[in-house]
Coordinates of C-alpha atoms and ligand atoms in Angstrom, one line a residue:
M1 CA -22.1 -6.1 -2.9
A2 CA -22.7 -2.7 -1.2
A3 CA -26.2 -1.3 -1.0
K4 CA -25.1 2.3 -1.5
D5 CA -23.5 3.6 -4.7
Y6 CA -19.9 4.4 -4.1
T7 CA -18.9 5.0 -7.7
T8 CA -17.9 8.7 -7.2
M9 CA -15.7 7.7 -4.2
W10 CA -14.0 4.9 -6.2
E11 CA -13.6 7.2 -9.1
S12 CA -11.9 9.8 -6.9
L13 CA -9.5 7.2 -5.7
G14 CA -8.6 6.4 -9.3
L15 CA -9.9 2.8 -9.3
N16 CA -10.5 1.0 -12.5
L17 CA -14.3 1.0 -12.2
E18 CA -15.1 -1.7 -14.6
A19 CA -12.6 -4.2 -13.2
H20 CA -13.5 -3.2 -9.7
N21 CA -17.2 -3.9 -10.3
G22 CA -16.2 -7.2 -11.7
L23 CA -14.1 -8.0 -8.6
L24 CA -17.0 -7.1 -6.2
Q25 CA -19.4 -9.3 -8.1
V26 CA -17.0 -12.3 -7.9
L27 CA -16.4 -11.6 -4.3
G28 CA -20.1 -11.3 -3.5
Q29 CA -20.8 -14.5 -5.3
A30 CA -18.0 -16.4 -3.5
Y31 CA -19.0 -15.0 -0.1
G32 CA -22.6 -16.1 -0.7
D33 CA -21.6 -19.6 -1.8
I34 CA -19.0 -20.2 1.0
F35 CA -20.4 -18.3 4.0
L36 CA -24.1 -17.8 3.7
T37 CA -24.7 -21.5 2.9
Q38 CA -23.3 -22.5 6.3
K39 CA -25.7 -24.0 8.8
S40 CA -26.3 -22.8 12.4
R41 CA -24.1 -19.7 12.2
P42 CA -24.0 -17.5 15.3
K43 CA -26.3 -14.5 14.9
G44 CA -23.4 -12.2 15.6
M45 CA -21.9 -13.1 12.2
Q46 CA -24.5 -10.8 10.7
Y47 CA -22.1 -8.0 11.6
L48 CA -19.4 -9.6 9.6
D49 CA -21.7 -10.2 6.7
F50 CA -22.4 -6.5 6.8
V51 CA -18.7 -5.5 7.0
L52 CA -18.0 -7.8 4.0
S53 CA -20.8 -6.4 2.0
E54 CA -19.3 -2.9 2.6
I55 CA -15.6 -4.0 2.5
H56 CA -14.8 -1.5 -0.3
G57 CA -17.6 0.9 0.6
L58 CA -18.5 2.1 4.1
R59 CA -15.1 1.4 5.7
V60 CA -13.3 3.2 2.9
E61 CA -15.7 6.1 3.3
E62 CA -14.8 6.2 7.0
L63 CA -11.1 6.3 6.1
L64 CA -11.6 9.2 3.7
K65 CA -13.7 11.0 6.4
A66 CA -10.8 10.5 8.9
K67 CA -8.4 11.9 6.3
A68 CA -10.6 14.9 5.7
E69 CA -10.4 15.5 9.5
G70 CA -6.6 15.6 9.2
R71 CA -5.9 12.0 10.3
K72 CA -3.5 9.8 8.3
V73 CA -4.1 6.3 6.9
I74 CA -1.2 3.9 7.0
G75 CA -1.3 0.5 5.2
T76 CA 0.6 -2.6 6.2
F77 CA 1.2 -6.2 5.0
C78 CA 2.7 -7.9 8.0
L79 CA 2.2 -8.6 11.7
Y80 CA 5.6 -7.1 12.6
V81 CA 4.3 -3.6 12.0
P82 CA 2.9 -2.3 15.4
E83 CA -0.5 -0.9 15.0
E84 CA 0.0 0.7 18.4
L85 CA 2.4 3.3 17.0
I86 CA -0.1 4.4 14.4
L87 CA -3.0 4.7 16.8
A88 CA -0.7 6.7 19.2
V89 CA -0.8 9.6 16.8
D90 CA -4.5 9.1 15.9
G91 CA -3.6 7.5 12.6
V92 CA -5.7 4.7 11.0
C93 CA -3.9 1.4 10.3
V94 CA -5.3 -0.9 7.6
G95 CA -4.1 -4.3 6.3
L96 CA -3.9 -4.0 2.5
C97 CA -5.6 -6.3 0.0
A98 CA -3.4 -9.3 -0.8
G99 CA -5.7 -12.3 -0.8
A100 CA -7.1 -12.7 -4.3
S101 CA -5.7 -13.5 -7.7
V102 CA -6.1 -10.1 -9.5
G103 CA -3.9 -8.1 -11.8
T104 CA -1.6 -11.1 -12.2
E105 CA -0.6 -10.2 -15.7
Q106 CA 0.3 -6.6 -14.7
A107 CA 2.2 -7.9 -11.6
E108 CA 4.2 -10.4 -13.7
R109 CA 5.6 -7.5 -15.7
Y110 CA 7.5 -6.6 -12.6
L111 CA 7.8 -9.8 -10.6
P112 CA 9.1 -13.3 -11.6
R113 CA 6.3 -15.7 -12.2
N114 CA 7.5 -17.9 -9.4
T115 CA 6.6 -15.3 -6.8
C116 CA 4.1 -16.3 -4.1
A117 CA 0.5 -15.4 -4.7
L118 CA 0.4 -13.0 -1.7
I119 CA 3.1 -10.7 -3.2
K120 CA 1.7 -11.0 -6.7
S121 CA -1.7 -10.1 -5.2
F122 CA -0.7 -6.8 -3.5
F123 CA 1.1 -5.8 -6.7
G124 CA -1.9 -6.8 -8.8
F125 CA -4.3 -4.9 -6.6
K126 CA -2.2 -1.8 -7.0
L127 CA -1.4 -2.0 -10.7
A128 CA -4.9 -3.0 -11.7
G129 CA -6.4 -0.1 -9.7
L130 CA -8.5 -2.4 -7.5
C131 CA -7.6 -1.6 -3.9
P132 CA -9.3 1.5 -2.4
Y133 CA -7.3 0.9 0.8
T134 CA -4.0 1.3 -0.9
E135 CA -5.2 4.3 -2.8
S136 CA -6.4 5.9 0.5
C137 CA -3.0 5.4 2.2
D138 CA -0.7 8.2 3.1
L139 CA 2.1 5.7 3.6
V140 CA 2.6 2.0 3.2
I141 CA 4.9 0.2 5.6
G142 CA 6.7 -2.8 4.2
E143 CA 9.2 -5.1 6.0
T144 CA 12.3 -7.2 5.4
T145 CA 10.7 -10.5 6.3
C146 CA 11.0 -12.9 3.4
D147 CA 13.2 -12.1 0.4
G148 CA 10.2 -11.9 -2.0
K149 CA 8.6 -9.2 0.0
K150 CA 11.8 -7.4 0.7
K151 CA 12.7 -7.0 -2.9
A152 CA 9.1 -6.5 -4.0
Y153 CA 8.8 -3.4 -1.8
E154 CA 11.7 -1.8 -3.8
I155 CA 9.6 -1.9 -6.9
F156 CA 6.3 -1.2 -5.1
G157 CA 7.9 2.0 -3.8
E158 CA 7.9 3.3 -7.3
F159 CA 4.1 3.3 -7.2
K160 CA 3.4 4.2 -3.6
D161 CA 5.2 6.0 -0.8
T162 CA 6.7 3.0 1.1
F163 CA 8.7 2.8 4.2
V164 CA 10.6 -0.5 4.7
L165 CA 11.1 -1.7 8.3
E166 CA 14.0 -4.0 8.9
V167 CA 12.9 -7.1 10.7
P168 CA 15.9 -9.2 12.0
H169 CA 15.9 -12.9 11.2
M170 CA 17.3 -14.1 14.6
K171 CA 16.4 -13.3 18.2
G172 CA 19.8 -12.8 19.9
P173 CA 20.8 -9.7 21.9
E174 CA 22.2 -7.8 18.8
D175 CA 18.9 -8.5 16.9
K176 CA 16.9 -7.2 19.8
R177 CA 18.9 -4.0 19.8
L178 CA 18.5 -3.6 16.0
W179 CA 14.8 -4.3 16.3
L180 CA 14.2 -1.6 19.0
A181 CA 16.3 0.9 16.9
E182 CA 14.2 0.0 13.9
L183 CA 10.9 0.6 15.8
K184 CA 12.3 4.0 16.8
R185 CA 13.1 4.8 13.1
L186 CA 9.5 3.7 12.2
A187 CA 8.1 5.8 15.0
A188 CA 9.9 8.8 13.7
K189 CA 8.5 8.2 10.2
I190 CA 5.0 7.8 11.5
E191 CA 5.4 11.1 13.5
E192 CA 6.6 12.8 10.3
V193 CA 3.7 11.5 8.2
C194 CA 1.1 12.2 10.8
G195 CA 2.5 15.6 11.8
R196 CA 2.6 15.0 15.5
A197 CA 4.9 13.4 18.1
I198 CA 4.2 10.2 19.8
A199 CA 3.3 11.0 23.4
A200 CA 3.1 8.7 26.4
E201 CA -0.7 9.1 26.8
G202 CA -1.4 8.4 23.1
L203 CA 0.9 5.4 23.1
K204 CA -0.7 3.9 26.2
R205 CA -4.1 4.4 24.6
G206 CA -2.8 2.6 21.4
I207 CA -1.4 -0.3 23.4
R208 CA -4.7 -0.7 25.4
T209 CA -6.8 -0.5 22.2
V210 CA -4.8 -3.2 20.4
N211 CA -4.5 -5.4 23.5
A212 CA -8.3 -5.3 23.9
K213 CA -8.7 -6.3 20.3
R214 CA -6.3 -9.2 20.7
A215 CA -7.8 -10.2 24.0
A216 CA -11.2 -10.5 22.3
L217 CA -9.7 -12.7 19.6
Q218 CA -7.9 -14.8 22.2
R219 CA -11.3 -15.3 23.9
L220 CA -12.8 -16.4 20.6
A221 CA -9.9 -18.8 20.1
R222 CA -10.4 -20.4 23.6
L223 CA -14.1 -20.9 22.9
R224 CA -13.2 -23.1 20.0
R225 CA -11.9 -25.7 22.3
A226 CA -15.5 -26.7 23.0
R227 CA -17.0 -29.9 21.5
P228 CA -19.2 -29.5 19.4
A229 CA -17.4 -26.5 17.9
P230 CA -19.6 -23.5 18.5
I231 CA -18.4 -21.6 15.4
S232 CA -17.0 -22.8 12.0
G233 CA -13.4 -22.3 11.1
L234 CA -14.5 -20.2 8.1
D235 CA -16.4 -17.7 10.3
A236 CA -13.6 -17.6 12.8
L237 CA -11.1 -17.0 10.0
L238 CA -13.3 -14.2 8.6
I239 CA -13.4 -12.5 12.0
N240 CA -9.5 -12.7 12.1
Q241 CA -9.4 -11.3 8.6
V242 CA -11.7 -8.3 9.4
A243 CA -9.5 -7.5 12.4
F244 CA -7.0 -6.0 9.9
Y245 CA -9.6 -3.5 8.4
D246 CA -12.2 -2.6 10.9
D247 CA -12.3 0.2 13.5
P248 CA -10.6 -1.4 16.5
P249 CA -13.0 -0.5 19.4
R250 CA -16.1 -1.3 17.3
F251 CA -14.6 -4.6 16.1
T252 CA -13.6 -5.5 19.7
A253 CA -17.1 -4.9 21.0
Q254 CA -18.6 -7.1 18.1
V255 CA -16.2 -9.9 18.7
N256 CA -17.0 -9.9 22.5
A257 CA -20.7 -10.0 21.6
I258 CA -20.1 -13.0 19.4
C259 CA -18.1 -14.7 22.2
D260 CA -21.1 -14.1 24.6
E261 CA -23.3 -15.8 22.1
L262 CA -20.8 -18.7 21.7
E263 CA -20.6 -19.2 25.5
A264 CA -24.4 -19.5 25.6
R265 CA -24.2 -22.0 22.8
I266 CA -21.6 -24.1 24.5
A267 CA -23.6 -24.1 27.7
K268 CA -26.5 -25.6 25.7
G269 CA -24.3 -28.0 23.9
E270 CA -25.0 -26.4 20.5
G271 CA -22.5 -26.4 17.7
V272 CA -22.0 -25.9 14.0
A273 CA -21.0 -29.5 13.4
P274 CA -21.7 -32.9 15.0
A275 CA -19.6 -33.5 18.2
D276 CA -17.8 -36.3 16.4
A277 CA -16.8 -34.2 13.3
Q278 CA -13.0 -34.3 12.6
R279 CA -11.3 -31.3 14.3
I280 CA -8.6 -29.7 12.2
L281 CA -5.9 -27.3 13.0
V282 CA -4.7 -25.3 10.0
A283 CA -1.0 -24.2 10.3
G284 CA 1.2 -22.1 8.0
C285 CA 1.0 -19.1 5.7
P286 CA -1.4 -16.3 6.4
M287 CA -4.8 -16.3 4.7
A288 CA -5.6 -12.7 3.8
A289 CA -9.2 -11.9 2.8
P290 CA -10.7 -13.1 0.5
N291 CA -8.5 -16.2 0.6
W292 CA -11.0 -18.8 1.9
K293 CA -10.1 -21.7 -0.4
V294 CA -8.5 -24.3 1.9
P295 CA -10.9 -23.8 4.8
A296 CA -13.9 -24.0 2.5
V297 CA -12.6 -27.3 1.1
V298 CA -11.9 -28.7 4.6
E299 CA -15.3 -27.8 6.1
Q300 CA -17.3 -28.7 3.0
A301 CA -15.7 -32.2 3.4
G302 CA -17.4 -32.4 6.8
A303 CA -14.6 -31.5 9.2
V304 CA -14.5 -28.4 11.4
I305 CA -11.5 -26.2 11.7
V306 CA -10.8 -25.4 15.4
G307 CA -7.8 -23.1 15.1
E308 CA -5.4 -21.3 12.8
E309 CA -1.7 -21.4 13.6
S310 CA -1.3 -18.4 11.2
C311 CA -0.7 -14.7 11.1
V312 CA -4.4 -14.3 10.4
G313 CA -5.1 -16.3 13.6
E314 CA -3.2 -17.2 16.7
R315 CA 0.3 -16.1 15.6
G316 CA -1.1 -12.6 15.3
T317 CA -3.0 -12.6 18.6
R318 CA -1.0 -14.8 21.0
N319 CA 0.8 -12.2 23.0
L320 CA -0.2 -8.8 24.4
V321 CA 2.0 -5.8 25.0
A322 CA 2.9 -5.3 28.7
E323 CA 0.9 -2.4 29.9
D324 CA 3.1 -1.3 32.8
G325 CA 5.3 1.1 30.9
E326 CA 4.9 4.8 31.7
T327 CA 7.4 6.6 29.4
V328 CA 7.4 6.4 25.6
D329 CA 10.8 4.6 25.8
E330 CA 9.4 2.0 28.2
M331 CA 6.4 1.4 26.1
L332 CA 8.5 1.1 22.9
A333 CA 10.6 -1.5 24.6
A334 CA 7.5 -3.4 25.6
I335 CA 6.2 -3.3 22.0
A336 CA 9.6 -4.4 20.7
D337 CA 9.5 -7.4 23.1
R338 CA 6.0 -8.4 22.2
Y339 CA 6.6 -8.2 18.4
L340 CA 9.9 -10.1 18.4
N341 CA 8.1 -13.0 20.0
I342 CA 6.1 -13.6 16.8
D343 CA 7.2 -16.9 15.3
C344 CA 7.2 -16.2 11.6
A345 CA 9.0 -18.8 9.4
C346 CA 11.3 -16.0 8.2
F347 CA 13.2 -16.4 11.5
T348 CA 15.9 -19.0 12.2
P349 CA 15.9 -21.1 14.3
N350 CA 12.1 -21.1 14.7
T351 CA 11.5 -24.1 16.9
E352 CA 9.0 -22.2 19.0
R353 CA 6.6 -22.3 16.1
L354 CA 6.8 -26.1 16.1
D355 CA 6.0 -26.1 19.8
H356 CA 3.1 -23.8 19.2
V357 CA 1.6 -26.1 16.5
V358 CA 1.8 -29.1 19.0
E359 CA 0.4 -27.0 21.9
M360 CA -2.5 -25.8 19.8
A361 CA -3.3 -29.2 18.4
R362 CA -3.4 -30.6 21.9
D363 CA -5.3 -27.7 23.5
L364 CA -7.9 -27.7 20.8
Q365 CA -8.2 -31.5 20.7
A366 CA -7.4 -31.4 17.0
D367 CA -7.5 -34.8 15.2
G368 CA -5.1 -33.6 12.6
V369 CA -3.1 -30.7 11.2
V370 CA -3.5 -29.3 7.6
H371 CA -0.2 -27.5 6.9
Y372 CA -0.9 -24.8 4.4
A373 CA 1.9 -23.1 2.3
L374 CA 1.6 -20.9 -0.6
L375 CA 3.3 -22.1 -3.8
F376 CA 6.9 -20.5 -3.9
C377 CA 6.8 -19.5 -0.3
T378 CA 10.3 -20.7 0.7
P379 CA 10.1 -20.0 4.4
Y380 CA 6.9 -22.0 5.1
L381 CA 7.6 -24.7 2.6
M382 CA 11.0 -25.4 4.0
E383 CA 9.7 -25.2 7.6
A384 CA 7.0 -27.7 6.8
R385 CA 9.7 -30.4 7.2
G386 CA 10.2 -29.5 10.8
V387 CA 6.5 -29.3 11.5
R388 CA 6.0 -32.7 9.8
Q389 CA 8.7 -34.3 11.9
R390 CA 7.4 -32.8 15.2
A391 CA 3.9 -33.8 14.3
R392 CA 5.0 -37.3 13.6
D393 CA 7.0 -37.5 16.9
E394 CA 3.9 -36.4 18.7
G395 CA 1.6 -38.8 16.9
I396 CA -0.4 -36.0 15.2
P397 CA -1.5 -36.8 11.6
M398 CA -0.7 -34.0 9.1
L399 CA -1.6 -33.2 5.6
E400 CA 0.6 -30.8 3.6
V401 CA -1.0 -28.5 1.1
E402 CA 0.8 -26.3 -1.3
T403 CA -1.4 -24.1 -3.4
D404 CA -2.1 -20.5 -4.6
Y405 CA -5.2 -18.4 -5.1
S406 CA -6.4 -20.0 -8.3
M407 CA -9.4 -22.3 -8.2
E408 CA -7.8 -24.8 -10.6
D409 CA -6.7 -27.3 -8.0
M410 CA -10.0 -27.3 -6.0
G411 CA -10.9 -30.8 -7.2
Q412 CA -7.5 -32.2 -6.4
L413 CA -7.5 -30.5 -3.0
A414 CA -10.9 -31.8 -2.1
T415 CA -9.8 -35.4 -3.0
R416 CA -6.7 -35.1 -0.8
V417 CA -8.6 -33.6 2.1
Q418 CA -11.3 -36.3 1.9
A419 CA -8.7 -39.0 1.9
F420 CA -7.0 -37.4 4.9
L421 CA -10.3 -37.2 6.8
E422 CA -10.9 -40.9 6.0
V423 CA -7.5 -41.7 7.6
L424 CA -8.5 -39.7 10.7
R425 CA -11.8 -41.5 10.9
G426 CA -9.8 -44.7 11.1
Ligands
BJ8_1 S1 4.8 -12.4 10.0 S2 4.1 -14.9 7.6 S3 2.6 -11.6 7.5 S4 6.0 -12.1 6.7 S5 3.6 -16.2 1.8 S6 5.1 -13.0 1.3 S7 6.5 -15.4 3.8 S8 6.8 -15.9 0.3 S9 3.3 -13.4 4.4 FE1 4.0 -13.0 6.4 FE2 4.7 -11.2 8.2 FE3 5.7 -13.6 8.3 FE4 3.2 -13.2 8.9 FE5 6.9 -14.3 1.8 FE6 5.8 -16.7 2.1 FE7 4.8 -15.0 0.3 FE8 4.6 -14.5 2.9

């Protein structure tokens, strides 16, 4: 995909060059087929096309340059890890590869077969030598969210220096105390790895940087209320996926430029789909890049996705950290508050997520919800029942999809989605 030859860099990171070249080819082909064939894309998406074409190239080169300057790279897999703490000490935070079916055979030597695709994927990327981000990391931060991830990090730690952050599963006063203490333990680890203390000025800067990024993504989300939809769900998802990799200030500026363009489109009544196209809200498990399967099926069937109730979407961007703290302790408390508001299905009870699904569906004028859960993902599969009941009570049609990263069920998925859209059309 990349124009420049990065072989020496990939070799220095210990990647399996042959398998990696194969992966980039498949990725490039899929990207071309799914994204570049879309009609009426905003011009600003050219930036995202470029980022994707350089996903294992230029951005990795930037990380290695940062490392050469003495900065540290820290990898994460979950929304509960505050990027602000890493930026506070001039570290670089990257979301690690977990959205493709690679290295499955190697992963299954360590993990039960009935492990979700996301966990198998991050193991597969590491064991097959396919993720330049993981190989660039000075530390990986895992978390005790679902049982699968929690136990997987014990094994992953044998291959890569991994710190596991304890995320409580309830939101009472004791949990809040534990959570704040855990963030302080994490802050100490980040300080140790980055070789400098978190100071108030750096933390304030980190909070503002991440808030600005989330505010730009919130702006994008609001613009998707328009009819006709000014941007496809695929492109909006891609923007949210790249948020985990790209340099934050550069990315924020690009998203705001896309939003300016979308505002102009809305003013002219222009969109990517007819005004009467079925509007779909996708809710459920995160879709890490390059997991584009379900949105591609939905939009190729003629509907338009107007929102993602997902970690790669509104669950990840909904709240900002309060900016009025002055001391490190005050800012840490504000970060703890903001992050414990995230409504991951790993929490119990988690009724606020059901409220959010309904609020989003109403706000975005969605005609229906596609609930997406990865095969073997107990938290989201079990919580689907609550979402289904709430959606039924509110009169919102819902289709439940349970799948993985393989392409084998594409035909069956397409048939189910088409039937659902028929129902919505009445
Ligand atoms: S905050 S959703 S990113 S934990 S799909 S590994 S839940 S079995 S990814 Fe997640 Fe953080 Fe929650 Fe978001 Fe487990 Fe389910 Fe697999 Fe999952």
